[in-house]
Every structure is written in structure tokens, then in C-alpha cells.
Amino acid sequence: MAEAEEQENGSLEESTDESEEEESEEEPKLKYERLSNGVTEILQKDAASCMTVHDKFLALGTHYGKVYLLDVQGNITQKFDISPVKINQISLDESGEHMGVCSEDGKVQVFGLYSGEEFHETFDCPIKIIAVHPHFVRSSCKQFVTGGKKLLLFERSWMSRWKSSVLHEGEGNIRSVKWRGHLIAWANNMGVKIFDITSKQRITNVPRDDISLRPDMYPCSLCWKDSVTLIIGWGPSIKICSVKERHASEMRDLPSRYVEIVSQFETEFYISGLAPLCDQLVVLSYVKEVSEKTEREYCARPRLDIIQPLSETCEEISSDALTVRGFQENECRDYHLEYSEGESLFYIVSPRDVVVAKERDQDDHIDWLLEKKKYEEALMAAEISQKNIKRHKILDIGLAYINHLVEKGEYDIAARKCQKILGKNAALWEYEVYKFKEIGQLKAISPYLPRGDPVLKPLIYEMILHEFLESDYEGFATLIREWPGDLYNNSVIVQAVRDHLKKDSQNRTLLKTLAELYTYDKNYGNALEIYLTLRHKDVFQLIHKHNLFSSIKDKIVLLMDFDSEKAVDMLLDNEDKISIKKVVEELEDRPELQHVYLHKLFKRDHHKGQRYHEKQISLYAEFDRPNLLPFLRDSIHCPLEKALEICQQRNFVEETVYLLSRMGNSRSALKMIMEELHDVDKAIDFAKEQDDGELWEDLILYSIDKPPFITGLLNNIGTHVDPILLIHRIKEGMEIPNLRDSLVKILQDYNLQILLREGCKKILVADSLSLLKKMHRTQMKGILVDEENICESCLSPILPSDAAKPFSVVVFHCRHMFHKECLPMTSMSSPVQFCNICSAKHRGPGSAILEMKK
């Protein structure tokens, strides 16, 4: 029996309709479980006829007249033998302390579960419904209604007696009732009525739509959503009614309230129960289907739907077919839907089964995602709701996700997810690495291994490096560059690389990687040797970073051959570590490299390498003639005789001219320009530069029989030598090219000089006049004389202490002041008097005198 029970429970979990696709992508809104324990024992011998739900417990009525109180797990806590026949309905007040029961044999009992209070009555007809006042626990609310052929209201009077009154009769059996606040709703064969217990008025009648359905086989389902909203389900029809207050002006003889139907629509199946879920509805439906083989109707599994009501239709949110025991023999009236408002629990009651539906929580949502293999969404949902989930752990979901990706062959994605999922758990990292090794995918996980926090065992990193070394030199080199050297045993990897180089000694990738490994191991000498062999750009960085200048003293030629510019810059920047003398000696056999070094040294500092300036003359002459002349001009340490000798040997005319002029032999230099270069313009420029009249004379004498030279002189001589001297020496009849233009230019130059002189004269006169006026204005200004001023001669205050006495003061424009009697007398020949102090300092006249008398 237990095994059968487990199988039934398992079948309930798969509650989607067999006619639908089992692998639906739409997540269900509810989850289901069978109410077991005591309920299972009860329903093995009896059948459920009704049930009511309180937040604290459940009350189950059976066909054998028993009422059981159950906890929420279905365990029996109390049992009442009410009648030998079927219990039709059970009602509880809101406190859960009073219960009303009615049965098929006409018995009605209302009693306190925790007190001796009791009402007992037997009627002569079956009593189908009972409802106690929601606040029955209050003394003022001792009321309940029962329904058979008529609806009776029972009220307890002041002598603890019960009196009854008929609220309604004559329209068939009362088959459903719901009491909420001051409103009682009931259904009979004709429709639904609502009664206001406060005003003792019936406020509405909602007629039944489909009168063809037998009301005893397809009973009405009533449900109060709140204190003013009633939901009616009858047959396939649902109506939502709102109880509203009538305006005072409309009352007359009408009830104070009225009902408005705010929504009305049809469903596909027959309604067995209703319950609210926020702004949605939970509907229990009885389903009949036609067999394709026999074409007969049969009872299908009942459905529990969540719908969104609209004004004239509804939108289906979810729909589940329920596998309840004995559903093939059940009728619409055999199903009931009860609910617990506080916890959103829904109880589907059938004669042989009670199923509990509840809203799915985040754990259920994750279960569904995992079932559908939506691991990434499941992981995200768990991270967002990690405080609310109880059955799942983020790490477990993450590991399942990694396994799923590996199974699909998405190794790179799986490896990337390890970073986020495994975090700082070193043990899990190592486990996953070995798992990737088993499937031959160590390369996939290598980019994502932790390198700092946490640090895995060195063996893990070495294992991956060996994997790359066997099949991918470039990948191996990349890992060596990216991974810190302390992650693995460096000597082990060095030996492995050397073993591979025995097979392929010229492999640049392995050589470069070996150099990096030597660098990590601080074996800089071997690293430097490999870099130089490879002519690798990082060689200079290595030297600077690790201060390897002592190791490169004998490798200067190699460095220069590799990159002379960088090598020279490095050597010059570190003269304190490798001297200039040492570099020059090392480059003795490579004069072209020696020249590059000394040339850059000279450009940095004209004096540092002065001992090598003589050598540089030959080097420039041999390898860099364009820079020879600038060198000769800038150097003050090179021997001019040696330089002249070399330039004359090599017939370097321009350099020889410069040296001759620098040595004072300007005439020889000019002669070389004219005889060797035949360049009159250069000769003229040279004469201008030397500014020597004898040179001009030599130039004129040399040019007098050469018309082109005469033209050049006429065009350029005007501002340095009187052109008449040249013109008088020109032989008569000599043809001179462009003579007219040259003479015109001489005249224009002369006019220009005259204009410049006149312009300068005007500017000088204007400036002189302006300064004279400024001086005059300055000297005309008054000068303040007060008690703080002293006589520059006697050094006593310039003003007398008694201002009433007459005094005489002399003030010069240079602001020196004297008592008149302290100044020497002026001579008759020179009446102008000057400041003694300014005259002694040769500052010129002390300006005019201001004399103050009183």
C-alpha cells in the first residue's frame, strides 16, 4: 500500500495534461502535493464529502458522518461522530473556536471547540448548507444560517435561547452559502441572493444563466474576494459582483445597497470551485471529454486554472490537469475548492483525495529552471534571491551548470564560468582542473586559472604548462608572460624547455620564453645572451630594469649592431656605469660604430669627448662628411692643423676654406673659393662675413677681368663698398651681363639707404621731442616737503620747529633738499645752481631749482 501511495504521489507531481507537450516551456504558477498522513488513513475507509479551512487547522467531513480536525500536514488532531450519514457542510468562524456542521439526515450542530457552548437540532429534511457568523465568538454575533428547502437564520436571544427566522424559501433547495461581514450570499435552484444582516434586507437576485443544468449535479460555487466583491461560478459561467452603496437620493423604498456585475464571461469547462489570488482567480473545473475510439463521454482529470478576469472575457495565466484518485468516477458536485487566505494555499477536495496547491516559491522556480536545463537563469535567480532560497545553494547550481556545459562540449564557456562560480575556493578549482585534464581540455581552462587569490598548488600550473609545451609553443609563451613566476617551479619548466630546444635549437619562441624564465630566475646573464642572439627589442628594457651594465661591457658591439640608436642612448645615459673610454675602446675595430657613438656624444656635450675630437675629424671625413663642417665650427678642442691637413688631403674645399679663415688666412680662403669653387656669391658672402677692406680689394682685383664676377659684385657690393671703386676699374668696351639691371639696383639700394636714414632721423627727432616734453612735465610738478625731510647738507629737519619764523629751502628736481644757507654761493659767471650730490655722482644737472621762502 505504501508503494502504491508513493507512485500516486509521484504521478501527482507530473500534473500537466498528457494531451499537452510534456516539455512545456511555460513555468507553472502552482505546485501540488497530496495531503497525506491522517487523511490517507481516513480516505482508505471513508470518502470526503466537504472540507473547510482555517489558518490554524483543517476540518474534513466524510460520507460516514465523521468530522476530523487536521493540522496542515494532514495529521488527525480531533474526531467528532456527528451522524451515520454524509456530512454536507462544515463552517468555522474567523477565530476558529466555533464550528457548525450539517448532515444529510437533517442534523445541525453548532458548538465551541474549546468551550461547552452547543446548539443541536434535527430537522425533518436534509440540511445542505450551514454558515456561522464570521464573528460568532462575540456575544452580539451568535448567529448562523442553515439551508435545506428554506434558508433559516438562527439567533440567540437574551435567555440563551435560540430563535429562528425564515430568510428565503420557495425556490428549491438551498445548495451553497457564504457569509462575509454583514452580507450573506446563497444559491438555490433559481439563482443567487445576497442578504444584508444589518438592515435585514435582501439586496439583489442574480439569476442562473443555464437552467438546463441540474443544480444538484452542477452546484453553484460562491466566493467572497473581499467584503464587497462576490464571485459566482455556475456551470461554465463566472460573474464578479460588486456590492455598492446606493445614493440617498435614489433610495426611496429600495435597499441601501445594490449589486453591479463588473465582469461576466464563459469558460470551457464546468466550475467546481473558485478562490481569489490577488487580482486573479483560481478556478477548479470539472472536465468531460469524448473518447476518439468509443465516441463516449468520460470524466477527465479536473483542471486548476489561474485566470485574469476582464470585463467580458478572461485571460488564462496557467492551467494544470490534476491526477486525483478516482477522478474517472467523480461528478462535478464531488469536487470542492477551499483556500487559506493568509498563506495562498488551495485545497482540491474529492471523495478519495485531497490535494494541496500552493504558489511556487523561488526554490520551486529554480527547480523548474534546472529541470529545463536553464542553468544560467537558475544561477542568476539564486544569486538575486539568495536570502530567500532554502533548498538550493548557489555553488551547487553553479557546479551543475559547469557540468552541463562540459557535457555539451562548450568547454570555453564552462571554463569562463569557473571564475565566477568557484571564486576563491582553491580545492574546487583543483578538482575542476583535473576534470578538464581527464577530458583533454586543460587549454580551455588555462586563461581563467586564479593567479593571486587563491593560489593553487604549483603542480596544477606546471601540468598546464607541460600541456602547452607539448602542442602549442605560442600558447606556452603567452602563459609564461602572463603568469607570475612564483606560481610554479621555475627550474622544472626551464629544464623542460631546454629538453625541447635539443630537438629544435633555433625555435625563436622557445628561446625567447627561456630568456623570460631565466629572467624570473634572476639568471640575467643567460637571458641577456639569448635576447642578443635573437636581437630582441626587450634587451634594453632588461638591461635597464635589472641594472645589467656590468654584463654588457663586452657586448657593446652586439648591442650597437642590433640597434645603434638605442644602444648609444643607453650608453650615454649611463656613463657612470660604462665609461666613454671603455665604449671607445670596445668599438675600436668598428670605426663606423665608433663614429655614431662619438657623434651623439658631441651633440649632447661639446666638451665631454674632447680627447677624441682629433679622432673624430677622420671619422667624420670617412663616414659622415655632411656633419664635418658643423663639427669643425662647434668644436673648440679639435687641432686645426690636423683638420686642415685631412681636409686638404681629401680635397674638402668648403671645410678647407673654413679652417683657413679660422686660422686667420682669409686671403688664401678667398682665393680657394674663387679658384676652386668659382662661386662669386660664396666669395661675396665670405667677404661680408670677414668685413675686411683688403678682402674686398682682392675680390675686386680677381673679378675685374671676369664679367660674371663683376655682375655679382655689382648686385651685392652696394651696402659694403662704394660701387664707384668697382665701376672706375671696369675696362672700356668690356661686355658685362645685365649691367643695366645691376646699375639700377645700385641706385635703388642707394635711394633706399637715403630713405632709411631720413626715416630714422624723423623718428629720432620725434622721440627726442616727446622725451623733452615728458621731462618738462615731470619737472613742473610740485614736490611734497614735510617734517620727515632733512637737509642733505646739515642733516637737520628741512622745516623749522617753529613755523612762525621765516625760512628758506632749496629743492632740486632730483628731490634732494637743502637749507638755502647750507648751499654754497653761486658765481656770477654761472648763475645756474646744481644739486651738490647729483653733480658729485656725475648724474648730470640736478634740474631746475624750486625755492621755498617764508
CSV table of C-alpha atoms in Angstrom, one decimal, residues 364-616:
chain,number,residue,atom,x,y,z
A,364,ASP,CA,10.5,25.9,-7.0
A,365,HIS,CA,11.3,28.3,-9.7
A,366,ILE,CA,14.9,27.2,-9.6
A,367,ASP,CA,13.8,23.6,-9.6
A,368,TRP,CA,11.9,24.2,-12.8
A,369,LEU,CA,14.8,26.0,-14.5
A,370,LEU,CA,17.2,23.2,-13.6
A,371,GLU,CA,14.7,20.7,-14.9
A,372,LYS,CA,14.6,22.6,-18.2
A,373,LYS,CA,18.4,22.8,-18.1
A,374,LYS,CA,18.3,26.6,-18.0
A,375,TYR,CA,21.3,26.6,-15.6
A,376,GLU,CA,22.4,30.2,-16.3
A,377,GLU,CA,18.9,31.6,-15.4
A,378,ALA,CA,18.8,29.3,-12.4
A,379,LEU,CA,22.1,30.6,-11.2
A,380,MET,CA,21.0,34.2,-11.7
A,381,ALA,CA,17.7,33.6,-9.9
A,382,ALA,CA,19.6,32.0,-6.9
A,383,GLU,CA,22.0,35.0,-6.7
A,384,ILE,CA,19.2,37.5,-6.7
A,385,SER,CA,17.2,35.6,-4.1
A,386,GLN,CA,20.0,34.0,-2.1
A,387,LYS,CA,18.4,35.2,1.2
A,388,ASN,CA,15.1,33.6,0.4
A,389,ILE,CA,16.1,30.2,-1.1
A,390,LYS,CA,16.2,27.3,1.4
A,391,ARG,CA,16.7,24.1,-0.6
A,392,HIS,CA,19.3,25.3,-3.1
A,393,LYS,CA,22.9,26.6,-2.8
A,394,ILE,CA,24.4,28.9,-5.4
A,395,LEU,CA,27.6,26.8,-5.5
A,396,ASP,CA,25.7,23.6,-6.2
A,397,ILE,CA,23.8,25.2,-9.1
A,398,GLY,CA,27.0,26.6,-10.4
A,399,LEU,CA,28.7,23.3,-10.4
A,400,ALA,CA,25.8,21.7,-12.1
A,401,TYR,CA,25.9,24.4,-14.7
A,402,ILE,CA,29.6,23.8,-15.3
A,403,ASN,CA,29.0,20.0,-15.7
A,404,HIS,CA,26.2,20.7,-18.1
A,405,LEU,CA,28.4,22.9,-20.3
A,406,VAL,CA,31.1,20.3,-20.3
A,407,GLU,CA,28.6,17.6,-21.3
A,408,LYS,CA,27.5,19.9,-24.2
A,409,GLY,CA,31.1,20.3,-25.3
A,410,GLU,CA,31.1,24.1,-24.6
A,411,TYR,CA,34.5,23.9,-22.8
A,412,ASP,CA,35.5,27.5,-23.1
A,413,ILE,CA,32.2,28.8,-21.7
A,414,ALA,CA,32.4,26.2,-18.9
A,415,ALA,CA,36.0,27.3,-18.0
A,416,ARG,CA,35.0,31.0,-18.1
A,417,LYS,CA,32.1,30.3,-15.7
A,418,CYS,CA,34.6,28.7,-13.3
A,419,GLN,CA,35.9,32.2,-12.4
A,420,LYS,CA,32.5,33.3,-11.1
A,421,ILE,CA,31.2,30.1,-9.6
A,422,LEU,CA,34.4,28.7,-8.0
A,423,GLY,CA,35.5,32.1,-6.7
A,424,LYS,CA,38.3,31.7,-4.1
A,425,ASN,CA,37.7,28.0,-3.4
A,426,ALA,CA,41.1,26.5,-4.2
A,427,ALA,CA,40.0,22.9,-3.6
A,428,LEU,CA,37.2,23.2,-6.1
A,429,TRP,CA,39.5,24.9,-8.6
A,430,GLU,CA,41.9,22.0,-8.4
A,431,TYR,CA,39.1,19.5,-8.7
A,432,GLU,CA,37.8,21.2,-11.9
A,433,VAL,CA,41.3,21.4,-13.4
A,434,TYR,CA,41.7,17.6,-13.0
A,435,LYS,CA,38.3,17.1,-14.5
A,436,PHE,CA,39.3,19.2,-17.5
A,437,LYS,CA,42.5,17.2,-17.8
A,438,GLU,CA,40.5,14.0,-18.0
A,439,ILE,CA,38.6,15.2,-21.0
A,440,GLY,CA,41.8,16.7,-22.6
A,441,GLN,CA,40.7,20.4,-22.2
A,442,LEU,CA,43.4,21.9,-20.0
A,443,LYS,CA,44.0,24.6,-22.6
A,444,ALA,CA,40.4,25.7,-22.2
A,445,ILE,CA,40.6,26.4,-18.5
A,446,SER,CA,44.2,27.9,-18.5
A,447,PRO,CA,43.2,31.5,-19.2
A,448,TYR,CA,40.9,31.6,-16.2
A,449,LEU,CA,43.0,30.0,-13.5
A,450,PRO,CA,43.4,32.2,-10.4
A,451,ARG,CA,46.8,33.8,-10.2
A,452,GLY,CA,46.7,35.6,-6.8
A,453,ASP,CA,43.9,34.9,-4.5
A,454,PRO,CA,43.7,31.9,-4.2
A,455,VAL,CA,46.9,30.4,-5.5
A,456,LEU,CA,46.7,26.7,-6.4
A,457,LYS,CA,49.3,24.1,-6.0
A,458,PRO,CA,52.4,24.6,-8.2
A,459,LEU,CA,51.7,21.1,-9.8
A,460,ILE,CA,48.4,22.5,-11.3
A,461,TYR,CA,50.2,25.3,-13.1
A,462,GLU,CA,53.1,23.0,-14.2
A,463,MET,CA,50.6,20.5,-15.6
A,464,ILE,CA,49.0,23.1,-17.8
A,465,LEU,CA,52.4,24.5,-18.9
A,466,HIS,CA,53.6,21.0,-19.9
A,467,GLU,CA,50.3,20.5,-21.9
A,468,PHE,CA,51.0,23.7,-23.9
A,469,LEU,CA,54.7,22.9,-24.3
A,470,GLU,CA,53.8,19.6,-25.9
A,471,SER,CA,51.5,21.1,-28.5
A,472,ASP,CA,51.4,24.9,-28.6
A,473,TYR,CA,54.7,26.9,-28.2
A,474,GLU,CA,52.9,30.2,-28.7
A,475,GLY,CA,50.3,29.4,-26.1
A,476,PHE,CA,53.1,28.3,-23.7
A,477,ALA,CA,55.0,31.6,-24.3
A,478,THR,CA,51.8,33.6,-23.6
A,479,LEU,CA,51.2,31.8,-20.3
A,480,ILE,CA,54.8,32.4,-19.2
A,481,ARG,CA,54.4,36.1,-20.0
A,482,GLU,CA,51.1,36.4,-18.2
A,483,TRP,CA,51.6,34.1,-15.1
A,484,PRO,CA,53.7,35.3,-12.2
A,485,GLY,CA,56.9,33.3,-11.9
A,486,ASP,CA,56.2,32.2,-8.4
A,487,LEU,CA,53.1,30.1,-9.4
A,488,TYR,CA,55.2,27.2,-10.5
A,489,ASN,CA,58.6,25.6,-10.0
A,490,ASN,CA,60.7,27.6,-12.4
A,491,SER,CA,63.6,25.2,-12.6
A,492,VAL,CA,61.3,22.4,-13.7
A,493,ILE,CA,59.9,24.4,-16.5
A,494,VAL,CA,63.4,25.7,-17.6
A,495,GLN,CA,64.6,22.1,-17.8
A,496,ALA,CA,61.5,21.1,-19.9
A,497,VAL,CA,62.1,24.0,-22.3
A,498,ARG,CA,65.8,23.1,-22.6
A,499,ASP,CA,64.8,19.5,-23.4
A,500,HIS,CA,62.6,20.7,-26.2
A,501,LEU,CA,65.3,23.0,-27.6
A,502,LYS,CA,67.6,20.0,-28.0
A,503,LYS,CA,65.1,18.9,-30.7
A,504,ASP,CA,64.6,22.4,-32.2
A,505,SER,CA,67.5,24.6,-31.2
A,506,GLN,CA,66.6,27.5,-33.4
A,507,ASN,CA,63.0,27.9,-32.3
A,508,ARG,CA,62.7,31.6,-31.6
A,509,THR,CA,59.6,31.2,-29.5
A,510,LEU,CA,61.2,28.7,-27.2
A,511,LEU,CA,64.4,30.7,-27.0
A,512,LYS,CA,62.5,33.9,-26.1
A,513,THR,CA,60.5,32.0,-23.5
A,514,LEU,CA,63.6,30.5,-22.0
A,515,ALA,CA,65.1,34.0,-21.7
A,516,GLU,CA,62.0,35.1,-19.8
A,517,LEU,CA,62.3,32.1,-17.5
A,518,TYR,CA,65.9,33.0,-16.9
A,519,THR,CA,64.8,36.5,-16.0
A,520,TYR,CA,62.3,35.2,-13.5
A,521,ASP,CA,65.1,33.1,-12.0
A,522,LYS,CA,67.3,36.2,-11.9
A,523,ASN,CA,69.8,34.5,-14.2
A,524,TYR,CA,70.1,37.7,-16.2
A,525,GLY,CA,73.4,36.8,-17.9
A,526,ASN,CA,71.9,33.9,-19.8
A,527,ALA,CA,68.7,35.8,-20.5
A,528,LEU,CA,70.7,38.7,-22.0
A,529,GLU,CA,72.8,36.4,-24.2
A,530,ILE,CA,69.6,34.9,-25.6
A,531,TYR,CA,68.0,38.3,-26.2
A,532,LEU,CA,71.1,39.5,-28.0
A,533,THR,CA,71.2,36.3,-30.1
A,534,LEU,CA,67.6,36.9,-31.0
A,535,ARG,CA,68.1,40.6,-31.5
A,536,HIS,CA,65.0,41.1,-29.3
A,537,LYS,CA,63.7,44.5,-28.6
A,538,ASP,CA,63.3,43.8,-24.8
A,539,VAL,CA,67.1,43.5,-24.4
A,540,PHE,CA,67.4,47.2,-23.5
A,541,GLN,CA,64.5,47.0,-21.1
A,542,LEU,CA,66.1,44.0,-19.4
A,543,ILE,CA,69.4,45.9,-19.0
A,544,HIS,CA,67.7,48.9,-17.5
A,545,LYS,CA,65.3,47.0,-15.3
A,546,HIS,CA,67.9,44.8,-13.8
A,547,ASN,CA,71.0,47.1,-14.0
A,548,LEU,CA,73.0,44.7,-16.1
A,549,PHE,CA,75.5,47.2,-17.3
A,550,SER,CA,78.4,45.2,-15.8
A,551,SER,CA,77.3,42.3,-18.0
A,552,ILE,CA,77.3,44.2,-21.3
A,553,LYS,CA,80.7,45.8,-21.2
A,554,ASP,CA,82.0,43.1,-23.6
A,555,LYS,CA,78.7,43.1,-25.6
A,556,ILE,CA,78.7,46.7,-26.8
A,557,VAL,CA,79.4,45.8,-30.4
A,558,LEU,CA,76.4,43.3,-30.4
A,559,LEU,CA,74.2,46.0,-28.9
A,560,MET,CA,75.3,48.5,-31.5
A,561,ASP,CA,74.8,46.1,-34.3
A,562,PHE,CA,71.3,45.3,-33.0
A,563,ASP,CA,70.1,48.9,-32.6
A,564,SER,CA,72.8,51.5,-32.6
A,565,GLU,CA,70.5,54.4,-31.7
A,566,LYS,CA,69.0,52.8,-28.6
A,567,ALA,CA,72.4,51.4,-27.7
A,568,VAL,CA,74.1,54.8,-27.9
A,569,ASP,CA,71.3,56.5,-25.9
A,570,MET,CA,71.6,53.8,-23.2
A,571,LEU,CA,75.4,54.1,-23.0
A,572,LEU,CA,75.3,57.9,-22.9
A,573,ASP,CA,72.6,57.8,-20.2
A,574,ASN,CA,74.7,55.6,-18.1
A,575,GLU,CA,78.3,57.0,-18.4
A,576,ASP,CA,78.8,56.4,-14.7
A,577,LYS,CA,78.4,52.7,-15.2
A,578,ILE,CA,80.2,52.3,-18.6
A,579,SER,CA,82.8,55.0,-19.2
A,580,ILE,CA,83.3,56.8,-22.5
A,581,LYS,CA,86.8,55.4,-22.7
A,582,LYS,CA,85.6,51.8,-22.3
A,583,VAL,CA,83.0,52.2,-25.1
A,584,VAL,CA,85.5,53.8,-27.5
A,585,GLU,CA,88.0,51.0,-26.8
A,586,GLU,CA,85.3,48.3,-27.4
A,587,LEU,CA,84.4,50.0,-30.7
A,588,GLU,CA,88.0,50.4,-31.9
A,589,ASP,CA,87.6,47.7,-34.6
A,590,ARG,CA,84.3,49.1,-35.7
A,591,PRO,CA,85.1,52.8,-36.6
A,592,GLU,CA,81.6,53.3,-38.2
A,593,LEU,CA,80.0,52.4,-34.8
A,594,GLN,CA,82.6,54.4,-33.0
A,595,HIS,CA,81.7,57.5,-35.1
A,596,VAL,CA,77.9,57.0,-34.3
A,597,TYR,CA,78.7,56.9,-30.6
A,598,LEU,CA,81.1,59.9,-30.6
A,599,HIS,CA,78.9,62.0,-32.9
A,600,LYS,CA,75.9,61.6,-30.4
A,601,LEU,CA,78.2,62.3,-27.5
A,602,PHE,CA,79.4,65.5,-29.2
A,603,LYS,CA,75.8,66.6,-29.9
A,604,ARG,CA,75.0,66.2,-26.2
A,605,ASP,CA,78.0,67.9,-24.9
A,606,HIS,CA,80.8,69.6,-27.0
A,607,HIS,CA,83.3,69.2,-24.2
A,608,LYS,CA,82.9,65.7,-22.8
A,609,GLY,CA,84.6,63.8,-25.5
A,610,GLN,CA,87.3,66.5,-26.3
A,611,ARG,CA,90.1,64.0,-26.1
A,612,TYR,CA,88.5,62.2,-29.1
A,613,HIS,CA,87.9,65.3,-31.3
A,614,GLU,CA,91.1,64.7,-33.3
A,615,LYS,CA,90.0,61.1,-34.0
A,616,GLN,CA,86.5,62.4,-34.9
